[in-house]
Amino acid sequence: MSQAHPRDERDPAQSGKRTDHAQKCTHSGNYPIFPNEIMAEIFMHALQSRSDRRPRVDQFPLLPLLVCKHWRAIALANHRLWTTLDLFAEELLKLFPARRIGNFADAWFQWAGILPVALAFFGPDDLDNDLDSSDLRDIIEPVAARLHSLTLEIGITHLDRENLAFPLLEKLEVRDLWGWQENQTERRWNTSFRYCGTAPRLREAILQMPANALLFIHPSATLTKFIGEYMTANDCLTFLRASPSLVECSTTLDLTDPLHDHLMVTMHHLKTLRLTRSPPSRSYDVEHAAVANMLELLDAPALEHLEIGNVPDLERFDTEMATFFSRVSASLRHLSFSSTAPLTEIYPYSYGVQWFTQLAQLTHVEFTSPTEDFLTPFFAKLKESRDFLAELKSLRIFQYEYILKDAFVHALRSRTTEGTGRQVALEAFQVVWSADGERHAHRIDLAELASLERRRMRLHIGSKSMDCLIRHIARMKSIPKLP
């Protein structure tokens, strides 16, 4: 039996009003338990936690509009709910003509009030669809002045060649859907135009398409992150010189053109640099030492993370790299090399060891496709000298094709703290064999590796099953001698 409200005995009228109000709430389905501000935050949390960003009527933020007038009013009054819109052309073109997609986007963002908005447009996969550049412009142009983020996943032919102004734009992401379906060279843009004619606040640009970034955006002092593709070494240096505030830069390089730029570039804020050669499936008659020559002209005193990937067999690589490493030796912490040719051909072991003696502050090192001739002197130096890579904490080897020698394991043991008096220990070691090298995965001394696990070195050897076996042996009271 429910307890009466304290005021019910003194004022029966109040009790009747509460009863009538409860009945109205029951019949209308409206339960004003939470204030509108809390309901608005619940809507925002539901929107941010969902994985599918498509604007479907059975999901947030459209779902509250269909529940009741009260929820609809709360949702429409919460402008933050409507600041993000992802448009999927394949679905929208089934509902109405392409020319009306812009009206839908404009109406959506009107509910966002005056807040900056983010738009993502994912174009159709069909080359023969009825969406053209003017339709895309009709979608973007009405809200261009309010956009702080723009994502386009489309065919490049859908882009309008006229400049657009984005005064609030901070992030631009463009992916070409059809870039791999046609000849890349023929699809390049040689027209001198910029899609973002004015974007003074642009901080992050991701351009995954066969187009020169210099012809697409205007690099500025505000840009801090850039990811591009198919830039020549000359264009990359020009881009870096025009973007002095860059903190992170990643790009694939076209090595068909020799380096003509011979002016030094100083990047005081650059911390991460990733340079990868264009896919090796592309055939080049002549390949130039563009990566090494470009790095020789780069001064990045704050560089912490360097990845050089997929590089060909370059001439004079040793001299240029030694010059560059001497400039970044005090700051570089993470170094990664990968190659289409055996590492011994590109990085002769004598030069390789010499480079690493300059990089005393390295904590993470990664090699891809190294040979025994390259790793043998590297591990020997690792064991002989405590000053060689004294700060090293993680060593990873990918696409390995050879046996993991006992000498390598002994060198790893010398880098643990137990019994060596070392203050900095090698904490992690990983080996991933290539398809041809899998036959060597079981020709390793599990007992020796288990002893490393006991010394608190995290090992990842080949596969998860191998890792589990090594950890099981390490937990034994005494490590058995295995055949």
Coordinates of C-alpha atoms in Angstrom, one line a residue:
M1 CA 0.0 0.0 0.0
S2 CA 1.4 3.3 -1.1
Q3 CA 2.1 6.0 1.6
A4 CA 0.1 9.2 1.3
H5 CA 1.9 12.5 0.5
P6 CA 2.3 14.6 3.8
R7 CA 0.2 17.4 2.3
D8 CA -2.6 15.2 1.1
E9 CA -4.4 15.3 4.5
R10 CA -4.3 19.1 4.7
D11 CA -5.1 19.9 1.0
P12 CA -7.1 17.2 -0.8
A13 CA -7.1 19.4 -3.9
Q14 CA -3.3 19.1 -4.3
S15 CA -3.6 15.3 -4.2
G16 CA -6.2 15.4 -6.9
K17 CA -4.0 17.6 -9.2
R18 CA -1.1 15.2 -8.8
T19 CA -3.3 12.2 -9.6
D20 CA -4.6 14.0 -12.8
H21 CA -1.1 14.9 -13.9
A22 CA 0.1 11.3 -13.4
Q23 CA -2.8 10.0 -15.4
K24 CA -2.1 12.4 -18.3
C25 CA 1.6 11.4 -18.3
T26 CA 0.6 7.7 -18.4
H27 CA -1.8 8.1 -21.3
S28 CA 0.5 10.4 -23.3
G29 CA 3.6 8.4 -22.8
N30 CA 5.4 11.5 -21.6
Y31 CA 7.4 11.0 -18.4
P32 CA 9.2 14.3 -17.5
I33 CA 11.5 12.6 -15.0
F34 CA 14.7 14.3 -16.2
P35 CA 15.1 18.0 -17.0
N36 CA 15.4 18.9 -20.7
E37 CA 19.1 19.6 -20.3
I38 CA 19.8 16.1 -19.1
M39 CA 17.7 14.6 -21.8
A40 CA 19.7 16.6 -24.4
E41 CA 22.9 15.1 -22.9
I42 CA 21.5 11.6 -23.1
F43 CA 20.7 12.2 -26.8
M44 CA 24.2 13.4 -27.4
H45 CA 25.7 10.4 -25.7
A46 CA 23.5 8.0 -27.7
L47 CA 24.6 9.8 -30.9
Q48 CA 28.3 9.6 -30.1
S49 CA 28.2 5.9 -29.0
R50 CA 26.6 4.5 -32.2
S51 CA 28.9 2.9 -34.7
D52 CA 26.8 3.5 -37.9
R53 CA 26.9 7.2 -38.9
R54 CA 24.1 6.9 -41.5
P55 CA 21.2 9.3 -40.7
R56 CA 18.5 6.6 -40.4
V57 CA 15.1 7.4 -38.9
D58 CA 15.4 4.6 -36.4
Q59 CA 18.7 5.9 -34.9
F60 CA 19.9 9.1 -33.3
P61 CA 19.6 12.0 -33.9
L62 CA 16.4 11.4 -36.0
L63 CA 14.8 8.8 -33.6
P64 CA 13.7 11.4 -30.9
L65 CA 11.8 13.3 -33.5
L66 CA 9.4 10.3 -33.9
V67 CA 8.9 9.5 -30.2
C68 CA 6.7 12.4 -29.0
K69 CA 6.4 16.1 -29.3
H70 CA 8.3 16.6 -26.1
W71 CA 11.4 14.6 -27.3
R72 CA 11.1 16.3 -30.7
A73 CA 11.3 19.7 -29.1
I74 CA 14.3 18.8 -26.9
A75 CA 16.1 17.3 -29.9
L76 CA 15.5 20.3 -32.2
A77 CA 16.5 22.7 -29.4
N78 CA 19.8 20.9 -29.0
H79 CA 21.8 22.3 -31.9
R80 CA 24.8 20.1 -31.2
L81 CA 22.9 17.0 -32.4
W82 CA 22.7 18.4 -35.9
T83 CA 26.3 19.6 -36.4
T84 CA 27.4 16.4 -38.1
L85 CA 26.0 14.9 -41.2
D86 CA 27.2 11.9 -43.2
L87 CA 25.7 11.5 -46.7
F88 CA 25.8 8.2 -48.5
A89 CA 25.0 8.8 -52.2
E90 CA 24.2 5.2 -52.9
E91 CA 21.3 5.4 -50.5
L92 CA 20.2 9.0 -51.1
L93 CA 20.0 8.5 -54.9
K94 CA 17.4 5.9 -54.3
L95 CA 15.2 8.3 -52.5
F96 CA 15.4 11.5 -54.6
P97 CA 17.4 13.1 -57.4
A98 CA 21.0 14.2 -56.9
R99 CA 20.0 17.9 -57.2
R100 CA 17.9 17.6 -54.0
I101 CA 20.7 16.2 -51.8
G102 CA 21.9 19.7 -51.3
N103 CA 18.4 20.8 -50.0
F104 CA 18.5 17.9 -47.5
A105 CA 21.9 18.9 -46.2
D106 CA 20.9 22.5 -45.9
A107 CA 17.8 21.7 -44.0
W108 CA 19.7 19.4 -41.7
F109 CA 22.3 22.1 -40.8
Q110 CA 19.6 24.7 -40.2
W111 CA 18.8 22.7 -37.0
A112 CA 22.4 23.3 -35.9
G113 CA 21.7 27.0 -35.5
I114 CA 24.9 29.0 -35.9
L115 CA 27.3 26.3 -34.7
P116 CA 30.2 25.1 -37.0
V117 CA 29.3 21.9 -38.8
A118 CA 31.0 18.8 -40.2
L119 CA 30.0 17.2 -43.5
A120 CA 31.0 13.9 -44.9
F121 CA 30.0 12.8 -48.4
F122 CA 30.5 9.2 -49.7
G123 CA 29.9 9.1 -53.4
P124 CA 28.6 6.2 -55.4
D125 CA 30.9 3.4 -56.7
D126 CA 29.2 3.4 -60.1
L127 CA 31.1 5.5 -62.7
D128 CA 28.0 6.0 -64.7
N129 CA 25.7 7.4 -62.0
D130 CA 23.9 10.7 -62.5
L131 CA 25.9 12.6 -59.9
D132 CA 28.2 15.3 -61.4
S133 CA 30.4 18.1 -60.1
S134 CA 27.6 20.7 -60.1
D135 CA 25.5 18.5 -57.8
L136 CA 28.4 18.1 -55.3
R137 CA 29.0 21.9 -55.4
D138 CA 25.3 22.4 -54.6
I139 CA 25.7 20.3 -51.5
I140 CA 28.9 21.9 -50.2
E141 CA 28.7 25.6 -51.3
P142 CA 25.6 26.6 -49.1
V143 CA 27.4 25.4 -45.9
A144 CA 31.0 26.1 -46.9
A145 CA 31.3 29.1 -44.7
R146 CA 30.3 27.0 -41.6
L147 CA 32.3 23.9 -42.2
H148 CA 35.0 23.0 -39.7
S149 CA 35.4 19.5 -41.1
L150 CA 34.9 18.2 -44.6
T151 CA 35.3 14.6 -45.8
L152 CA 34.8 13.5 -49.4
E153 CA 35.1 10.0 -50.7
I154 CA 34.3 10.4 -54.3
G155 CA 35.6 10.1 -57.9
I156 CA 37.8 13.0 -58.6
T157 CA 35.8 13.9 -61.7
H158 CA 33.0 14.9 -59.4
L159 CA 35.0 17.8 -58.0
D160 CA 34.3 21.2 -59.3
R161 CA 37.3 23.0 -60.7
E162 CA 36.4 26.3 -59.2
N163 CA 37.8 27.5 -55.9
L164 CA 35.7 27.5 -52.8
A165 CA 36.3 29.5 -49.6
F166 CA 36.2 27.7 -46.2
P167 CA 36.9 30.3 -43.6
L168 CA 36.3 27.9 -40.6
L169 CA 37.6 24.7 -42.1
E170 CA 40.1 22.9 -39.8
K171 CA 40.1 19.4 -41.3
L172 CA 39.9 18.3 -44.9
E173 CA 39.9 14.6 -46.0
V174 CA 39.6 13.6 -49.6
R175 CA 39.7 10.0 -51.0
D176 CA 39.5 9.1 -54.6
L177 CA 37.2 6.2 -55.1
W178 CA 38.4 5.4 -58.6
G179 CA 42.1 6.2 -58.4
W180 CA 43.1 2.5 -58.7
Q181 CA 40.8 1.7 -61.6
E182 CA 42.5 3.8 -64.2
N183 CA 46.0 4.8 -65.2
Q184 CA 47.4 6.9 -62.3
T185 CA 49.5 9.1 -64.5
E186 CA 46.7 10.1 -66.8
R187 CA 44.5 10.9 -63.9
R188 CA 46.8 13.5 -62.4
W189 CA 45.7 17.1 -62.2
N190 CA 47.9 19.5 -64.1
T191 CA 45.4 22.3 -63.9
S192 CA 46.5 25.1 -61.7
F193 CA 43.6 25.4 -59.3
R194 CA 42.9 24.9 -55.6
Y195 CA 39.7 23.3 -54.3
C196 CA 40.3 25.1 -51.0
G197 CA 41.0 28.5 -52.4
T198 CA 40.8 30.1 -48.9
A199 CA 41.1 28.0 -45.7
P200 CA 43.0 30.1 -43.2
R201 CA 42.3 27.8 -40.3
L202 CA 43.2 24.5 -42.0
R203 CA 45.1 22.3 -39.5
E204 CA 44.7 18.8 -40.9
A205 CA 44.7 17.6 -44.5
I206 CA 44.4 14.0 -45.7
L207 CA 44.5 13.7 -49.5
Q208 CA 44.5 10.1 -50.6
M209 CA 44.3 10.6 -54.4
P210 CA 46.6 10.9 -57.4
A211 CA 46.7 14.6 -57.2
N212 CA 49.4 17.1 -56.3
A213 CA 48.6 18.5 -52.9
L214 CA 50.0 21.9 -54.0
L215 CA 47.3 22.0 -56.6
F216 CA 44.5 21.1 -54.2
I217 CA 45.1 23.1 -51.0
H218 CA 47.1 26.1 -50.1
P219 CA 49.7 25.2 -47.5
S220 CA 49.8 27.6 -44.6
A221 CA 51.4 28.3 -41.3
T222 CA 48.3 26.8 -39.5
L223 CA 48.7 23.3 -41.0
T224 CA 49.9 20.8 -38.4
K225 CA 49.1 17.4 -40.0
F226 CA 49.4 16.3 -43.6
I227 CA 48.9 12.9 -45.3
G228 CA 49.3 12.9 -49.0
E229 CA 50.1 10.6 -52.0
Y230 CA 52.2 10.6 -55.2
M231 CA 54.3 13.7 -54.4
T232 CA 57.7 14.1 -56.0
A233 CA 60.6 14.9 -53.7
N234 CA 60.6 18.4 -55.2
D235 CA 56.9 18.9 -54.4
C236 CA 57.4 17.5 -50.9
L237 CA 60.2 19.9 -50.1
T238 CA 58.1 22.8 -51.5
F239 CA 55.1 21.8 -49.4
L240 CA 57.3 21.5 -46.2
R241 CA 58.8 24.9 -46.8
A242 CA 55.3 26.5 -47.1
S243 CA 54.0 24.7 -43.9
P244 CA 56.5 25.6 -41.1
S245 CA 54.0 24.5 -38.4
L246 CA 53.7 20.9 -39.5
V247 CA 54.0 18.4 -36.7
E248 CA 53.1 15.2 -38.6
C249 CA 53.8 14.6 -42.3
S250 CA 53.1 11.3 -44.2
T251 CA 53.3 10.9 -48.0
T252 CA 54.1 8.4 -50.7
L253 CA 56.8 9.6 -53.1
D254 CA 57.0 9.4 -56.9
L255 CA 60.6 8.7 -57.6
T256 CA 60.4 9.2 -61.4
D257 CA 61.7 12.8 -61.2
P258 CA 65.2 13.7 -60.0
L259 CA 65.6 16.2 -57.2
H260 CA 66.1 19.8 -58.5
D261 CA 65.5 21.6 -55.2
H262 CA 68.7 22.2 -53.4
L263 CA 67.6 24.6 -50.7
M264 CA 67.7 23.6 -47.1
V265 CA 64.3 23.3 -45.3
T266 CA 64.1 23.8 -41.5
M267 CA 61.1 22.3 -39.7
H268 CA 61.2 23.3 -36.0
H269 CA 57.9 21.6 -35.1
L270 CA 58.0 18.4 -37.1
K271 CA 57.9 15.4 -34.9
T272 CA 56.6 12.6 -37.2
L273 CA 57.8 12.0 -40.8
R274 CA 56.7 9.0 -42.9
L275 CA 58.1 8.7 -46.4
T276 CA 57.0 5.7 -48.6
R277 CA 57.7 5.0 -52.2
S278 CA 54.7 4.7 -54.5
P279 CA 53.5 1.1 -54.9
P280 CA 56.2 -1.1 -56.3
S281 CA 53.8 -2.5 -58.9
R282 CA 54.3 0.6 -60.8
S283 CA 57.1 0.3 -63.3
Y284 CA 59.8 3.0 -63.5
D285 CA 62.5 3.1 -66.1
V286 CA 64.8 5.1 -63.8
E287 CA 64.7 5.5 -60.0
H288 CA 66.5 8.3 -58.3
A289 CA 67.9 8.6 -54.8
A290 CA 65.2 11.1 -54.1
V291 CA 64.5 10.0 -50.5
A292 CA 68.1 10.2 -49.3
N293 CA 68.8 13.4 -51.2
M294 CA 65.6 15.0 -49.9
L295 CA 66.5 14.1 -46.3
E296 CA 69.9 15.6 -46.7
L297 CA 68.2 19.0 -47.3
L298 CA 65.9 18.6 -44.3
D299 CA 66.7 19.9 -40.8
A300 CA 64.1 18.8 -38.2
P301 CA 65.6 19.3 -34.7
A302 CA 62.4 18.1 -33.0
L303 CA 61.9 14.9 -35.1
E304 CA 61.0 11.9 -32.9
H305 CA 59.4 9.4 -35.3
L306 CA 60.9 8.5 -38.7
E307 CA 59.5 5.8 -41.1
I308 CA 61.1 5.2 -44.4
G309 CA 59.1 2.6 -46.3
N310 CA 59.2 0.6 -49.6
V311 CA 62.3 2.3 -50.9
P312 CA 64.2 0.9 -53.9
D313 CA 68.0 0.3 -54.1
L314 CA 69.3 3.8 -53.9
E315 CA 72.8 5.0 -54.8
R316 CA 74.8 7.2 -52.4
F317 CA 72.3 6.4 -49.7
D318 CA 74.9 6.1 -47.0
T319 CA 76.3 9.6 -47.2
E320 CA 73.0 11.5 -47.3
M321 CA 71.5 9.4 -44.5
A322 CA 74.5 9.9 -42.3
T323 CA 74.2 13.6 -42.7
F324 CA 70.6 13.6 -41.9
F325 CA 70.9 11.3 -38.9
S326 CA 73.6 13.6 -37.4
R327 CA 71.0 16.4 -37.3
V328 CA 68.3 14.5 -35.6
S329 CA 70.4 12.3 -33.3
A330 CA 69.4 14.2 -30.2
S331 CA 65.6 14.0 -30.7
L332 CA 64.9 10.8 -32.7
R333 CA 63.2 8.1 -30.7
H334 CA 61.5 5.8 -33.2
L335 CA 63.1 4.6 -36.4
S336 CA 61.5 2.2 -39.0
F337 CA 63.0 0.9 -42.2
S338 CA 61.2 -1.2 -44.9
S339 CA 62.3 -2.0 -48.4
T340 CA 61.5 -3.7 -51.6
A341 CA 65.0 -5.0 -51.9
P342 CA 67.0 -6.9 -49.2
L343 CA 68.2 -4.5 -46.5
T344 CA 71.8 -5.5 -46.9
E345 CA 71.7 -4.1 -50.5
I346 CA 70.3 -0.8 -49.3
Y347 CA 71.9 -0.4 -45.9
P348 CA 75.3 -2.1 -46.0
Y349 CA 76.0 -3.4 -42.5
S350 CA 79.0 -1.2 -42.0
Y351 CA 77.0 2.0 -42.7
G352 CA 74.0 0.6 -40.7
V353 CA 76.0 0.2 -37.5
Q354 CA 77.6 3.5 -38.1
W355 CA 74.3 5.3 -38.4
F356 CA 73.0 3.7 -35.2
T357 CA 76.0 4.8 -33.2
Q358 CA 74.9 8.4 -33.9
L359 CA 71.3 7.7 -32.7
A360 CA 72.0 7.2 -29.0
Q361 CA 68.5 8.3 -28.0
L362 CA 66.5 5.7 -30.0
T363 CA 64.0 3.7 -28.0
H364 CA 62.1 1.9 -30.8
V365 CA 63.6 0.3 -33.9
E366 CA 61.8 -1.7 -36.6
F367 CA 63.2 -3.5 -39.6
T368 CA 61.3 -5.0 -42.5
S369 CA 62.9 -7.7 -44.8
P370 CA 66.3 -7.6 -43.3
T371 CA 69.0 -10.2 -44.2
E372 CA 71.2 -12.2 -41.9
D373 CA 74.2 -10.2 -43.2
F374 CA 72.5 -7.0 -42.0
L375 CA 71.3 -8.3 -38.6
T376 CA 74.4 -10.3 -37.6
P377 CA 76.7 -7.2 -37.0
F378 CA 73.8 -5.3 -35.6
F379 CA 73.1 -7.9 -32.8
A380 CA 76.9 -8.3 -32.3
K381 CA 77.2 -4.6 -31.6
L382 CA 74.1 -4.7 -29.4
K383 CA 75.8 -7.3 -27.2
E384 CA 79.4 -5.9 -27.2
S385 CA 78.7 -2.3 -26.3
R386 CA 76.4 -1.0 -23.6
D387 CA 76.6 2.5 -25.2
F388 CA 75.3 1.2 -28.5
L389 CA 71.6 2.1 -28.5
A390 CA 71.7 2.4 -24.8
E391 CA 68.1 3.6 -24.5
L392 CA 66.6 0.9 -26.7
K393 CA 63.3 -0.6 -25.3
S394 CA 61.6 -2.2 -28.3
L395 CA 63.0 -4.1 -31.3
R396 CA 60.8 -5.5 -34.1
I397 CA 61.6 -7.4 -37.2
F398 CA 59.0 -8.0 -39.9
Q399 CA 58.9 -10.2 -43.0
Y400 CA 62.0 -12.1 -41.8
E401 CA 63.1 -15.1 -44.0
Y402 CA 65.9 -16.7 -41.9
I403 CA 66.5 -18.6 -38.7
L404 CA 66.6 -16.7 -35.5
K405 CA 70.2 -17.4 -34.5
D406 CA 71.2 -18.2 -30.9
A407 CA 73.6 -15.3 -31.1
F408 CA 70.7 -13.0 -31.6
V409 CA 69.0 -14.4 -28.5
H410 CA 72.2 -14.0 -26.4
A411 CA 72.4 -10.4 -27.5
L412 CA 68.9 -9.8 -26.3
R413 CA 69.7 -11.4 -23.0
S414 CA 72.5 -8.9 -22.5
R415 CA 70.0 -6.1 -22.8
T416 CA 67.9 -7.2 -19.8
T417 CA 68.5 -5.6 -16.4
E418 CA 68.9 -8.9 -14.5
G419 CA 72.5 -9.6 -13.8
T420 CA 73.8 -7.0 -16.2
G421 CA 73.7 -3.9 -14.1
R422 CA 71.7 -2.1 -16.8
Q423 CA 69.3 0.7 -15.9
V424 CA 67.5 0.7 -19.2
A425 CA 66.2 -2.7 -20.4
L426 CA 65.0 -3.9 -23.7
E427 CA 61.4 -4.5 -22.9
A428 CA 59.9 -6.0 -26.1
F429 CA 61.1 -8.1 -29.0
Q430 CA 59.0 -9.2 -31.9
V431 CA 59.7 -11.3 -35.0
V432 CA 57.2 -11.9 -37.8
W433 CA 58.3 -14.3 -40.5
S434 CA 57.5 -13.9 -44.1
A435 CA 55.5 -16.6 -46.0
D436 CA 58.8 -18.1 -47.2
G437 CA 60.4 -17.9 -43.7
E438 CA 57.6 -19.7 -41.8
R439 CA 59.5 -22.9 -42.1
H440 CA 62.1 -21.4 -39.7
A441 CA 59.6 -20.5 -37.0
H442 CA 60.0 -23.8 -35.1
R443 CA 63.7 -24.0 -35.5
I444 CA 64.3 -21.8 -32.4
D445 CA 65.5 -22.5 -28.9
L446 CA 62.3 -22.1 -26.8
A447 CA 64.1 -22.5 -23.6
E448 CA 66.4 -19.6 -24.3
L449 CA 63.4 -17.5 -25.3
A450 CA 61.6 -18.5 -22.2
S451 CA 64.5 -17.3 -20.1
L452 CA 64.0 -13.9 -21.7
E453 CA 60.3 -14.0 -20.6
R454 CA 61.5 -14.7 -17.1
R455 CA 63.6 -11.5 -17.3
R456 CA 60.4 -9.6 -18.1
M457 CA 61.0 -9.1 -21.8
R458 CA 57.7 -9.2 -23.8
L459 CA 58.2 -11.6 -26.7
H460 CA 56.1 -12.0 -29.8
I461 CA 57.6 -14.8 -31.9
G462 CA 55.8 -15.8 -35.1
S463 CA 52.3 -16.6 -33.9
K464 CA 50.0 -16.5 -30.8
S465 CA 50.4 -20.2 -30.3
M466 CA 54.2 -19.9 -30.2
D467 CA 53.9 -17.0 -27.7
C468 CA 51.7 -19.1 -25.4
L469 CA 54.1 -22.0 -25.5
I470 CA 57.0 -19.7 -24.6
R471 CA 55.1 -18.2 -21.7
H472 CA 54.0 -21.6 -20.5
I473 CA 57.7 -22.8 -20.4
A474 CA 58.7 -19.6 -18.6
R475 CA 56.2 -20.2 -15.8
M476 CA 57.8 -23.6 -15.1
K477 CA 59.9 -23.9 -11.9
S478 CA 62.8 -25.1 -14.0
I479 CA 63.2 -24.6 -17.7
P480 CA 63.7 -28.0 -19.3
K481 CA 66.3 -28.7 -22.0
L482 CA 64.3 -29.0 -25.2
P483 CA 65.5 -30.9 -28.2

